mmCIF file of C-alpha atoms and ligand atoms in Angstrom:
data_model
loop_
_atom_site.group_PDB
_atom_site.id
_atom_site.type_symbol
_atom_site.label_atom_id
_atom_site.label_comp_id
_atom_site.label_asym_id
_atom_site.label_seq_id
_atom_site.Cartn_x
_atom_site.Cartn_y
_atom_site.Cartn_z
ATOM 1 C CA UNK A 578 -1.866 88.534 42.948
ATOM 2 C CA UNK A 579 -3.405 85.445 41.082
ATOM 3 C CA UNK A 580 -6.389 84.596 43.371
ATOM 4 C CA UNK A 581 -5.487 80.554 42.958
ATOM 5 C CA UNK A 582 -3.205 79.897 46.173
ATOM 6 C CA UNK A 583 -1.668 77.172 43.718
ATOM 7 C CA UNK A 584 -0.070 79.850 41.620
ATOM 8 C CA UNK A 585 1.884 81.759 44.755
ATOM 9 C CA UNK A 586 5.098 81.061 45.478
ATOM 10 C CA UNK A 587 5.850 80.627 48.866
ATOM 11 C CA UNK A 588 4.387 83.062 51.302
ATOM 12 C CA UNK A 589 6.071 84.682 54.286
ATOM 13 C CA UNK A 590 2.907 86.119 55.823
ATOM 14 C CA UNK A 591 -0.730 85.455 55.809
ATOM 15 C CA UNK A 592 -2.136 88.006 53.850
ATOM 16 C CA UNK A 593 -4.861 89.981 55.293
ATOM 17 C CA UNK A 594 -7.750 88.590 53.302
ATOM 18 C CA UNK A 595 -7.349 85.279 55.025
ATOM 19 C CA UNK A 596 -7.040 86.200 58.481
ATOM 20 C CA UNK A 597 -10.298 85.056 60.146
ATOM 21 C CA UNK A 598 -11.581 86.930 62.936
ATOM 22 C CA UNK A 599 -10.643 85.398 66.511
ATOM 23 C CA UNK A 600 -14.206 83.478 67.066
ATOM 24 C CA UNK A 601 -13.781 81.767 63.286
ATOM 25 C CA UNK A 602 -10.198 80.875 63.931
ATOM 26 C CA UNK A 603 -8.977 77.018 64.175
ATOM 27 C CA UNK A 604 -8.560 78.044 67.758
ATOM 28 C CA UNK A 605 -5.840 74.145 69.074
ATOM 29 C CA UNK A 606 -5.281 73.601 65.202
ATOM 30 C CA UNK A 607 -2.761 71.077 66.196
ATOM 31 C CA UNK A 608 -5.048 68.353 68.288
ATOM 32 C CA UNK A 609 -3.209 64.884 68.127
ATOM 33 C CA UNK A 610 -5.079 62.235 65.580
ATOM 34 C CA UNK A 611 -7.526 60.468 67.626
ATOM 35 C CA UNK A 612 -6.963 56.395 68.242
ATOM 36 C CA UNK A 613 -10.421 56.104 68.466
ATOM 37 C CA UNK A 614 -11.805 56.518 64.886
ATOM 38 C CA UNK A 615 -12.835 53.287 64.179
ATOM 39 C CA UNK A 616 -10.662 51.392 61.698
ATOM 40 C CA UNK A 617 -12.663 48.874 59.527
ATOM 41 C CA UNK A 618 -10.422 46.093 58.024
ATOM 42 C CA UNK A 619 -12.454 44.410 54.730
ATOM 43 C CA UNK A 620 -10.111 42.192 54.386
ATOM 44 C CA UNK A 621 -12.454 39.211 55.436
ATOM 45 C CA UNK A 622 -15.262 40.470 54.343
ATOM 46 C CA UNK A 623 -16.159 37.621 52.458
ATOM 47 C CA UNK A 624 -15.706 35.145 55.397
ATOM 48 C CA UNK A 625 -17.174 34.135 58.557
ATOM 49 C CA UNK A 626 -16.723 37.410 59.839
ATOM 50 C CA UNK A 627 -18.983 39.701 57.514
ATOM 51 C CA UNK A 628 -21.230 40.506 60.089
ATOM 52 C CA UNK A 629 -18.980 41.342 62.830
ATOM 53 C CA UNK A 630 -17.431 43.358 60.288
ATOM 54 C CA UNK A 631 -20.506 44.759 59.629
ATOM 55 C CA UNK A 632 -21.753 45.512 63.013
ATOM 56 C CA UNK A 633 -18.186 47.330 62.595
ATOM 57 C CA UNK A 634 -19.657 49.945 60.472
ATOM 58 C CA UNK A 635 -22.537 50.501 61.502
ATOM 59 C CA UNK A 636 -21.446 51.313 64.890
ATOM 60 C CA UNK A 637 -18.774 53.464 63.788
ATOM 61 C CA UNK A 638 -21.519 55.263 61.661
ATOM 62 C CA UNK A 639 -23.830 55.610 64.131
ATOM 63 C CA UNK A 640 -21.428 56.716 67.025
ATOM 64 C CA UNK A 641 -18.625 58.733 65.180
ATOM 65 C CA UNK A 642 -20.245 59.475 61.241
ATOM 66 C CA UNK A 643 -17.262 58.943 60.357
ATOM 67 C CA UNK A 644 -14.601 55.837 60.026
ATOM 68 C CA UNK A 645 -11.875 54.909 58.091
ATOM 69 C CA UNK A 646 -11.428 51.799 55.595
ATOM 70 C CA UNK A 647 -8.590 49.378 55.256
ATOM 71 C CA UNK A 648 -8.029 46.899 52.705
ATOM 72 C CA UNK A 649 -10.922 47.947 50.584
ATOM 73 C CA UNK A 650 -10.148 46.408 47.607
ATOM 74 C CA UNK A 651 -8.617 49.588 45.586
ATOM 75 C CA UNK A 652 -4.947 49.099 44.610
ATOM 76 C CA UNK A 653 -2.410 51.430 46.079
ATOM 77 C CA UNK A 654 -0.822 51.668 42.952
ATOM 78 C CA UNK A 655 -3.975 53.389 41.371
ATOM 79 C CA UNK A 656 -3.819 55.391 44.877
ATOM 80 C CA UNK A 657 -0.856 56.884 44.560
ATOM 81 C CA UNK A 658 -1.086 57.581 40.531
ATOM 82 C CA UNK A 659 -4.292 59.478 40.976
ATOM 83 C CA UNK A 660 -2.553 61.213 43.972
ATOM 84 C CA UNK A 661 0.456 61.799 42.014
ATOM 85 C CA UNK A 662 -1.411 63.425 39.156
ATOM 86 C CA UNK A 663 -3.194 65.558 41.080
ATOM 87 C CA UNK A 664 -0.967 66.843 43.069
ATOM 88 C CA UNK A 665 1.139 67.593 38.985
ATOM 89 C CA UNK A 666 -2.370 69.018 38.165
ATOM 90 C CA UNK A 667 -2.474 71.931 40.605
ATOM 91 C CA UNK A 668 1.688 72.484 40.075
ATOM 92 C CA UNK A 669 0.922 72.919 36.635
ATOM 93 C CA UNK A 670 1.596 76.379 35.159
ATOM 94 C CA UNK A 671 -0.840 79.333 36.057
ATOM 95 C CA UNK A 672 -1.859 79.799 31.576
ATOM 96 C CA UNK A 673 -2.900 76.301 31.863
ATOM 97 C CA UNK A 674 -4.979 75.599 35.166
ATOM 98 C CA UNK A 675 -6.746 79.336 34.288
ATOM 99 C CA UNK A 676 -8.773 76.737 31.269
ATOM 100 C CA UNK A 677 -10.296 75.404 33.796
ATOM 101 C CA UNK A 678 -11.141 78.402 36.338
ATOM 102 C CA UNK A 679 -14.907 79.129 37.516
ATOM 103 C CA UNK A 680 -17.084 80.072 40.083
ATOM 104 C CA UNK A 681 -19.657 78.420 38.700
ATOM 105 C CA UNK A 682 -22.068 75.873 40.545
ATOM 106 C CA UNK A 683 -23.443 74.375 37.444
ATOM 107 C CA UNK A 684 -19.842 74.543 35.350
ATOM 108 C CA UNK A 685 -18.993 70.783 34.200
ATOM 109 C CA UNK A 686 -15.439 71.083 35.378
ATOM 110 C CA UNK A 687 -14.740 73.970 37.762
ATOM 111 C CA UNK A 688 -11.466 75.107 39.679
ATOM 112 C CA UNK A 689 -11.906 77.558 42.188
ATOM 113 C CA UNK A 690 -10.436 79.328 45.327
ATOM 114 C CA UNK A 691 -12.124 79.160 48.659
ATOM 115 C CA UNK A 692 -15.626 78.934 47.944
ATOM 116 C CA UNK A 693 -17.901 79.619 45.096
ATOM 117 C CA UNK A 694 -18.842 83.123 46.996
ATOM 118 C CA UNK A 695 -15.256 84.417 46.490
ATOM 119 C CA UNK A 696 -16.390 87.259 45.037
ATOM 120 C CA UNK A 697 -18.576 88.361 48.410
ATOM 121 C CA UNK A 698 -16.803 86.722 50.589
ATOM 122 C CA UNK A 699 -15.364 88.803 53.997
ATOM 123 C CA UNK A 700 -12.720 86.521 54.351
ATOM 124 C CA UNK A 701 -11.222 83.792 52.271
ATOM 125 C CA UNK A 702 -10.217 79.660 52.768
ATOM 126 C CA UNK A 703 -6.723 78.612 52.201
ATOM 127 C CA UNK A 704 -7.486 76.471 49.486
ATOM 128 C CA UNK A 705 -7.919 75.909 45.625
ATOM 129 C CA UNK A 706 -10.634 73.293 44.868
ATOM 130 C CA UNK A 707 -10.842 71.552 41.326
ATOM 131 C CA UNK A 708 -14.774 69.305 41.076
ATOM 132 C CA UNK A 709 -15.894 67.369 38.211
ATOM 133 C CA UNK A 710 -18.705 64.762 37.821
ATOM 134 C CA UNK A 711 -17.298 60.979 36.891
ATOM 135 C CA UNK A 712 -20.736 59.245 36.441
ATOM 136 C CA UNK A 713 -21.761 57.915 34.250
ATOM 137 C CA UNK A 714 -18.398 58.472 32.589
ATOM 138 C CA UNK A 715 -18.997 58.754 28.529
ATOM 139 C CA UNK A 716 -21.588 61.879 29.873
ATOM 140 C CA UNK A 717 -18.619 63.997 31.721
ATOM 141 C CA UNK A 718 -14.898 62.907 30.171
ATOM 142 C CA UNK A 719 -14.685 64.970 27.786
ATOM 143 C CA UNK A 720 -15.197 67.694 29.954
ATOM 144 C CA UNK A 721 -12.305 66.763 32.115
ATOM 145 C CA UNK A 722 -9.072 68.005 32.246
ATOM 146 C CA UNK A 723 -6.330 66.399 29.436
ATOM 147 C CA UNK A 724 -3.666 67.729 30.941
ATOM 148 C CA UNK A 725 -1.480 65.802 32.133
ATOM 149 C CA UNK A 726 -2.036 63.760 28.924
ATOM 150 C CA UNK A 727 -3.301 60.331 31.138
ATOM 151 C CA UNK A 728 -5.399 62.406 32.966
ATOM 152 C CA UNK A 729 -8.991 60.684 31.763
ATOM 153 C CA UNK A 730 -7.641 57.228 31.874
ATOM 154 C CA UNK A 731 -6.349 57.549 35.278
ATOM 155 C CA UNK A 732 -8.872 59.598 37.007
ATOM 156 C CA UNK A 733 -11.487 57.654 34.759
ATOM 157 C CA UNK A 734 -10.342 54.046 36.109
ATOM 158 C CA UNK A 735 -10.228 55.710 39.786
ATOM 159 C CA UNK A 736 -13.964 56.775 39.568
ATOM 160 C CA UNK A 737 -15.120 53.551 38.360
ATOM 161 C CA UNK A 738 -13.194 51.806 41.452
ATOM 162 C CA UNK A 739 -14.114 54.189 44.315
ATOM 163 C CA UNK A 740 -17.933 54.019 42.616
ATOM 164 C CA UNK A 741 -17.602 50.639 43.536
ATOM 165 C CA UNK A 742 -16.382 50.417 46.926
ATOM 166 C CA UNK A 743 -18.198 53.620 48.044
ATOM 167 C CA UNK A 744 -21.657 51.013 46.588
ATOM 168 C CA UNK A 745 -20.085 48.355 48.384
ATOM 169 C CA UNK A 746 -20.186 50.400 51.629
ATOM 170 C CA UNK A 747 -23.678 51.190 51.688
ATOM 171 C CA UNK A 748 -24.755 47.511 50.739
ATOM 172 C CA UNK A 749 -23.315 46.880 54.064
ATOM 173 C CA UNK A 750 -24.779 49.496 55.510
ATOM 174 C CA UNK A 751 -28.232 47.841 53.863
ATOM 175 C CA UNK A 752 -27.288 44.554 55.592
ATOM 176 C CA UNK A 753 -26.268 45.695 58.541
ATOM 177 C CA UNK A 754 -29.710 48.012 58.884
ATOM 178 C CA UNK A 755 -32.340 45.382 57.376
ATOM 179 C CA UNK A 756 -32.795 47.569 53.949
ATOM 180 C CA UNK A 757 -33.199 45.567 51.036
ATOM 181 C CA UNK A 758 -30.466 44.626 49.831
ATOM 182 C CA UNK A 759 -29.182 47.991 46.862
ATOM 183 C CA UNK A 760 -31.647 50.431 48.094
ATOM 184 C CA UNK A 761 -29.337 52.660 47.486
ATOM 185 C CA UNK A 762 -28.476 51.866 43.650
ATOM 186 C CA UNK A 763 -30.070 53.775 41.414
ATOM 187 C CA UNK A 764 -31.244 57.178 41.656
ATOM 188 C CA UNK A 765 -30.168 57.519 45.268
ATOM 189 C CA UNK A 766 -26.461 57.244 43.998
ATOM 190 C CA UNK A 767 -27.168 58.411 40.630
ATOM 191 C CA UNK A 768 -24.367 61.593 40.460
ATOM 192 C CA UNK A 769 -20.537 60.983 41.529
ATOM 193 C CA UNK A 770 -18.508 63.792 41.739
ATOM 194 C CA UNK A 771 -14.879 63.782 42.321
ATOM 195 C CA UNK A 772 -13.398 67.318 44.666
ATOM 196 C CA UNK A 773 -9.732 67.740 45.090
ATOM 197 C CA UNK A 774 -8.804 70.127 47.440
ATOM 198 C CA UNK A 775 -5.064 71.605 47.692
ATOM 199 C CA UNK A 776 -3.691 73.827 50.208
ATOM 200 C CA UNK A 777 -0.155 75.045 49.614
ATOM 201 C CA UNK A 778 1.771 75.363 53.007
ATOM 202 C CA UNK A 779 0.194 78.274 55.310
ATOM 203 C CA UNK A 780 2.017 81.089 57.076
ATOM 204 C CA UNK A 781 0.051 80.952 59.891
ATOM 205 C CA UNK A 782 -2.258 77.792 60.625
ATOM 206 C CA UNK A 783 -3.743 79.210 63.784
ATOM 207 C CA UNK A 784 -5.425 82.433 61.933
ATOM 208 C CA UNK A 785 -6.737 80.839 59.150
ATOM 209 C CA UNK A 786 -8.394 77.707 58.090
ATOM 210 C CA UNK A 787 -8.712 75.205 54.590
ATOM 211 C CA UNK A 788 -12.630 74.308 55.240
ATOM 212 C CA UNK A 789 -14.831 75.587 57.996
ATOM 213 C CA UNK A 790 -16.341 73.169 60.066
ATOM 214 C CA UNK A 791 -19.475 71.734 57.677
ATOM 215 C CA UNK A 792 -21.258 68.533 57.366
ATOM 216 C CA UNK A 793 -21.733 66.751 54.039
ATOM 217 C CA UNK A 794 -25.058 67.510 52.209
ATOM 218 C CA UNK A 795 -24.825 64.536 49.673
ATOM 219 C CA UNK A 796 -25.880 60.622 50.453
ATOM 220 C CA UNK A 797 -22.287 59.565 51.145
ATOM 221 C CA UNK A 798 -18.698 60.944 50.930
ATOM 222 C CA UNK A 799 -14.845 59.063 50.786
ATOM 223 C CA UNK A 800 -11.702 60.792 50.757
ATOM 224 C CA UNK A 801 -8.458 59.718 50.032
ATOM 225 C CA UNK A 802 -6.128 61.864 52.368
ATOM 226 C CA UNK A 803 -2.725 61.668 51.147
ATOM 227 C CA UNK A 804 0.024 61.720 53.659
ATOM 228 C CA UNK A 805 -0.403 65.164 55.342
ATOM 229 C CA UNK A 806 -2.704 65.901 58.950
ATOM 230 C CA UNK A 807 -5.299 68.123 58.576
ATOM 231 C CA UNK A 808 -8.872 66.828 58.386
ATOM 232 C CA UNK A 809 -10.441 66.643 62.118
ATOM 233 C CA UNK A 810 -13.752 65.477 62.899
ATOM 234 C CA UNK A 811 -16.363 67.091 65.814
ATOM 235 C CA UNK A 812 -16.547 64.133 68.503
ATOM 236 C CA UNK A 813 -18.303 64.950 71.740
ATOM 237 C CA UNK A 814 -17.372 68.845 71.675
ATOM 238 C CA UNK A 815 -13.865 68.500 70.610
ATOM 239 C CA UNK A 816 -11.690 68.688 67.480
ATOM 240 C CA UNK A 817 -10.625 65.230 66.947
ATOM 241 C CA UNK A 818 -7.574 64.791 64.450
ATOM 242 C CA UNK A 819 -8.348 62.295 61.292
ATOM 243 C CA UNK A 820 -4.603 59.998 60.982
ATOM 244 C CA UNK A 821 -3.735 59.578 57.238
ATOM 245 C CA UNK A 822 -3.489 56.424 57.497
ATOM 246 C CA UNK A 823 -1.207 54.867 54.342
ATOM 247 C CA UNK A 824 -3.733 53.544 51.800
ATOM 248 C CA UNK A 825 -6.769 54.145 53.706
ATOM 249 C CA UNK A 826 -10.065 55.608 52.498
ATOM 250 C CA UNK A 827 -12.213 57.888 55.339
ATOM 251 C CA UNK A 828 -15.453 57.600 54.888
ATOM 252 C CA UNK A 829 -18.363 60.214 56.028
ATOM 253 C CA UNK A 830 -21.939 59.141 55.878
ATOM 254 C CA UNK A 831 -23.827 62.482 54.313
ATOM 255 C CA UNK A 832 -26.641 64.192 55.453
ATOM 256 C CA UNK A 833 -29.053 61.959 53.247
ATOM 257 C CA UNK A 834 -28.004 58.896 54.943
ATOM 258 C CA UNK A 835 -28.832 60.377 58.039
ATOM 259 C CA UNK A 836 -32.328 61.520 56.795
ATOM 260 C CA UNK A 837 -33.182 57.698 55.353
ATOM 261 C CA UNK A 838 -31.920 55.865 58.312
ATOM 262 C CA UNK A 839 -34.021 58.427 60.296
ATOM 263 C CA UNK A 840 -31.265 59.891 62.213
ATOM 264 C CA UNK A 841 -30.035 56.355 63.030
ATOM 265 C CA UNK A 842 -26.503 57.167 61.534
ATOM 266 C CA UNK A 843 -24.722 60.343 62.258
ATOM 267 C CA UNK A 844 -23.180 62.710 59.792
ATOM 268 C CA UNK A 845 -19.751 63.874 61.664
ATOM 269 C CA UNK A 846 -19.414 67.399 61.320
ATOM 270 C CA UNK A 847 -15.574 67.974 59.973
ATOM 271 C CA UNK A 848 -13.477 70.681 59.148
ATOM 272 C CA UNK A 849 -9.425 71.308 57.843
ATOM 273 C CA UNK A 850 -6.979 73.194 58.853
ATOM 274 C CA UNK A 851 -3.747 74.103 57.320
ATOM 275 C CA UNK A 852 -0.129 72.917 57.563
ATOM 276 C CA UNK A 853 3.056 75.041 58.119
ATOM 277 C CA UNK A 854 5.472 72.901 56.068
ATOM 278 C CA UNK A 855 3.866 70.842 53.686
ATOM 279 C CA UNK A 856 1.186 71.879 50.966
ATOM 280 C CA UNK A 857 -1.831 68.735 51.123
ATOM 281 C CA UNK A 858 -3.942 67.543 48.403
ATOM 282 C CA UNK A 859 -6.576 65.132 48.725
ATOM 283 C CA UNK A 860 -9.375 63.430 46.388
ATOM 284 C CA UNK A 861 -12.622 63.677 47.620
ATOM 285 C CA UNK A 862 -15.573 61.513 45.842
ATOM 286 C CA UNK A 863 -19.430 61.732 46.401
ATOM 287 C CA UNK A 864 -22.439 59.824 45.592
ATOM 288 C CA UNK A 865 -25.201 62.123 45.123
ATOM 289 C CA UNK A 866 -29.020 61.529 44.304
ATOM 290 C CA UNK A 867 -30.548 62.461 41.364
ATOM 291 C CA UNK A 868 -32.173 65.962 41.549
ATOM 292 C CA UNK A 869 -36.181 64.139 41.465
ATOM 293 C CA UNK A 870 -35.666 61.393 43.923
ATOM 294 C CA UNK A 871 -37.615 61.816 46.450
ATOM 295 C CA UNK A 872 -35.476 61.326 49.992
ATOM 296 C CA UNK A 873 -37.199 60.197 53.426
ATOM 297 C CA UNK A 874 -37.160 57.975 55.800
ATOM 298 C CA UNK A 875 -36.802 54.591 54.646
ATOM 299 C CA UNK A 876 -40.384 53.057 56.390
ATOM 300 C CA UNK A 877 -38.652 49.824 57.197
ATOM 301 C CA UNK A 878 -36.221 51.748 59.659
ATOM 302 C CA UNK A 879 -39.346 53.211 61.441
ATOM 303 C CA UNK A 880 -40.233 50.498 63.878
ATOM 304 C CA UNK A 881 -42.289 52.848 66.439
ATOM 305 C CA UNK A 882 -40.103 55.491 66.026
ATOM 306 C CA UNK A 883 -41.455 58.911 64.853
ATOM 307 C CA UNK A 884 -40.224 60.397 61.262
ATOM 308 C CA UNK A 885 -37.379 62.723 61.855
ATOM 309 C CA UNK A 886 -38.107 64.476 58.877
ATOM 310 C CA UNK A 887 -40.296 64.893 55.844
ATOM 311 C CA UNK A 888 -39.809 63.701 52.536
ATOM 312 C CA UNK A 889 -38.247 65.727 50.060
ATOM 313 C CA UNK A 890 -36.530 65.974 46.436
ATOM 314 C CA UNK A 891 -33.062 66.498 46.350
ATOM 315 C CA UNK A 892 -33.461 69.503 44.059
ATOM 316 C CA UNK A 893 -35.370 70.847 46.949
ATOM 317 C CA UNK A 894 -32.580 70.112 49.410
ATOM 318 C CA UNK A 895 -29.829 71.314 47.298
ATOM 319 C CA UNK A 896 -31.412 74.555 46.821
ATOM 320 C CA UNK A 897 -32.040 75.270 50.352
ATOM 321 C CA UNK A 898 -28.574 74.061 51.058
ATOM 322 C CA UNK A 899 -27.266 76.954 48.651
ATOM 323 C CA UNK A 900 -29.518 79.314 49.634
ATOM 324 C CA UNK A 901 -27.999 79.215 52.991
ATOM 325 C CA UNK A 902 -24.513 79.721 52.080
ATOM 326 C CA UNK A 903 -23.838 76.070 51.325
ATOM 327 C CA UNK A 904 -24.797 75.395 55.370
ATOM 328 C CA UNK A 905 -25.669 71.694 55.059
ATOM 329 C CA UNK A 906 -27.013 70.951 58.385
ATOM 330 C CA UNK A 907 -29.252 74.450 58.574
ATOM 331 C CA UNK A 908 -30.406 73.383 55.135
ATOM 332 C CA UNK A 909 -31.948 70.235 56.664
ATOM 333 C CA UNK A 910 -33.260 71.650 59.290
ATOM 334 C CA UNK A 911 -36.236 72.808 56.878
ATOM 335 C CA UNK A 912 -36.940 69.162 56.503
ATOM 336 C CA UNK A 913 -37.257 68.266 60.039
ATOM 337 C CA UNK A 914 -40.581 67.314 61.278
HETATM 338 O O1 LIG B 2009 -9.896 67.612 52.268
HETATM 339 C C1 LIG B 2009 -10.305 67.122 53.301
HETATM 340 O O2 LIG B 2009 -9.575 66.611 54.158
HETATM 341 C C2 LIG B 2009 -11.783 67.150 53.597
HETATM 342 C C3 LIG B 2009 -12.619 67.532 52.440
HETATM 343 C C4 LIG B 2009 -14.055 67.670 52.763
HETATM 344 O O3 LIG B 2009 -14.481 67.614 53.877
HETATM 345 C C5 LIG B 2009 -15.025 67.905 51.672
HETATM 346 O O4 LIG B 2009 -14.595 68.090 50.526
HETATM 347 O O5 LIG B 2009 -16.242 67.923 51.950
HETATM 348 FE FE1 LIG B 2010 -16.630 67.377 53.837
#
């Protein structure tokens, strides 16, 4: 069988290689969506209310890691285009998408099954992953896909946008903390990659699972989540569902953020599980340092406090975070003082 789970046609029965054993399994893989991920409306973000709004975000990023965005400021046209595309992308015939197969970390443009450790792997995730880099643009387009033919111009004008809210963001977040104001410009935010993850409908939700439960390793992370359930967030213990809300962007501060702010904002550990009916694809985009920036505590955040953790360059994080099977939170736990 073609190892991409966008090539099958539909299956009747999980096959074995993706049945997890009973302590890795999704266990309730149905929770309801939680009402109490915050919501953050930018609407008025350039009037009286900025800093309520963002007193908003910080909050949320402090108590849940996670929120979701409304009225951002990216059209839902361009939305639902770059959704649309994608979703054509991974129909596309089996000849085609094989171009752009690879299991390899440092490939420019890589589509892959499960996880890069397919190979080794005991058991396998129910989903196909395609990850390119989008920043700066003229260095990575002509690696991209050209298939459908508007691919670069659409996913091209999509980078540029997110890039731009996702720097909005953490200027609030520099407000809202007392950073100067674009700390995070610059090498901190140097590397953008786009992940879009598809999972064709599954069998059996309850003995399998689209990502395990992992935190984000980079500085910050958006998704755009399409129309289907299946992300969930860890919140006090329990599996909390993420709503796909129409036209909203989630956003998930990443393990660097926590490390600068000094463990001030939270990283929410999230997962995704499958769907019985309907197959799910949605665009992922990080901001990632730049492999020589050194990452610490940001001094200004100290106050009395003690550092959490010791400085670092990213290159030194991201190959502790692959040496541990792509564990993001046991990688950091190298770094913690
Ligand atoms: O696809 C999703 O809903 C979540 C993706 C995710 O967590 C990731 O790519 O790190
Ligand atoms: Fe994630």
């Amino acid at each position: 069988m073609d190892i991409l789970i966008s090539n099958w046609s539909r299956v009747r029965c999980l096959p074995e290689k993706y049945i997890f054993p009973a302590e890795r399994r999704p266990g309730n893989h149905k929770v309801s969506v939680s009402k109490d991920i915050p919501i953050i409306d930018l609407e008025r973000i350039n009037g009286p209310e900025r800093d309520q709004i963002i007193q908003q975000i910080i909050k949320a990023s402090q108590e849940f890691g996670l929120f979701q965005v409304i009225n951002h400021g990216v059209s839902r046209e361009l939305m639902e285009k770059t959704m649309q595309m994608f979703r054509q992308f991974f129909e596309s015939p089996a000849e085609f998408k094989a171009r752009f197969y690879s299991n390899d970390l440092n490939a420019s443009c890589r589509l892959y099954t499960s996880t890069l450790n397919y190979e080794n792997e005991e058991v396998h995730y129910w989903r196909d992953n395609l990850t390119h880099r989008c920043h700066p643009l003229e260095d990575h387009i002509t690696h991209w896909p050209d298939d459908p033919p508007y691919y670069r111009k659409v996913v091209a004008e999509y980078s540029i946008e997110v890039r731009k809210f996702l720097l909005m963001i953490l200027e609030l977040i520099c407000n809202g903390m007392g950073l100067e104001s674009r700390f995070f410009e610059g090498e901190l935010s140097k590397n953008q990659s786009l992940s879009v993850n598809h999972h064709i409908p599954c069998p059996d939700p309850s003995a399998t699972i689209g990502m395990q439960a992992h935190c984000d390793p980079n500085l910050i992370s958006m998704l755009q989540q399409g129309d289907v359930c299946g992300l969930q967030a860890l919140k006090d213990g329990q599996w909390v569902g993420v709503e796909p809300l129409p036209g909203a962007f989630v956003v998930i501060p990443g393990l660097q953020l926590r490390v600068i702010s000094n463990g001030k904002l939270a990283s929410a550990t999230h997962r995704v599980v499958t769907d019985l009916e309907k197959s799910r694809t949605t665009i992922g985009t990080f901001l990632i340092p730049s492999s020589d920036v050194l990452i610490q505590p940001a001094d200004c955040l100290l106050g009395s406090s003690a550092m959490l953790y010791r400085g670092y360059t990213y290159e030194e994080f991201f190959g502790t975070f692959t040496g541990n099977n792509c564990e993001a939170e046991m990688a950091l736990e190298r770094f913690k003082l």
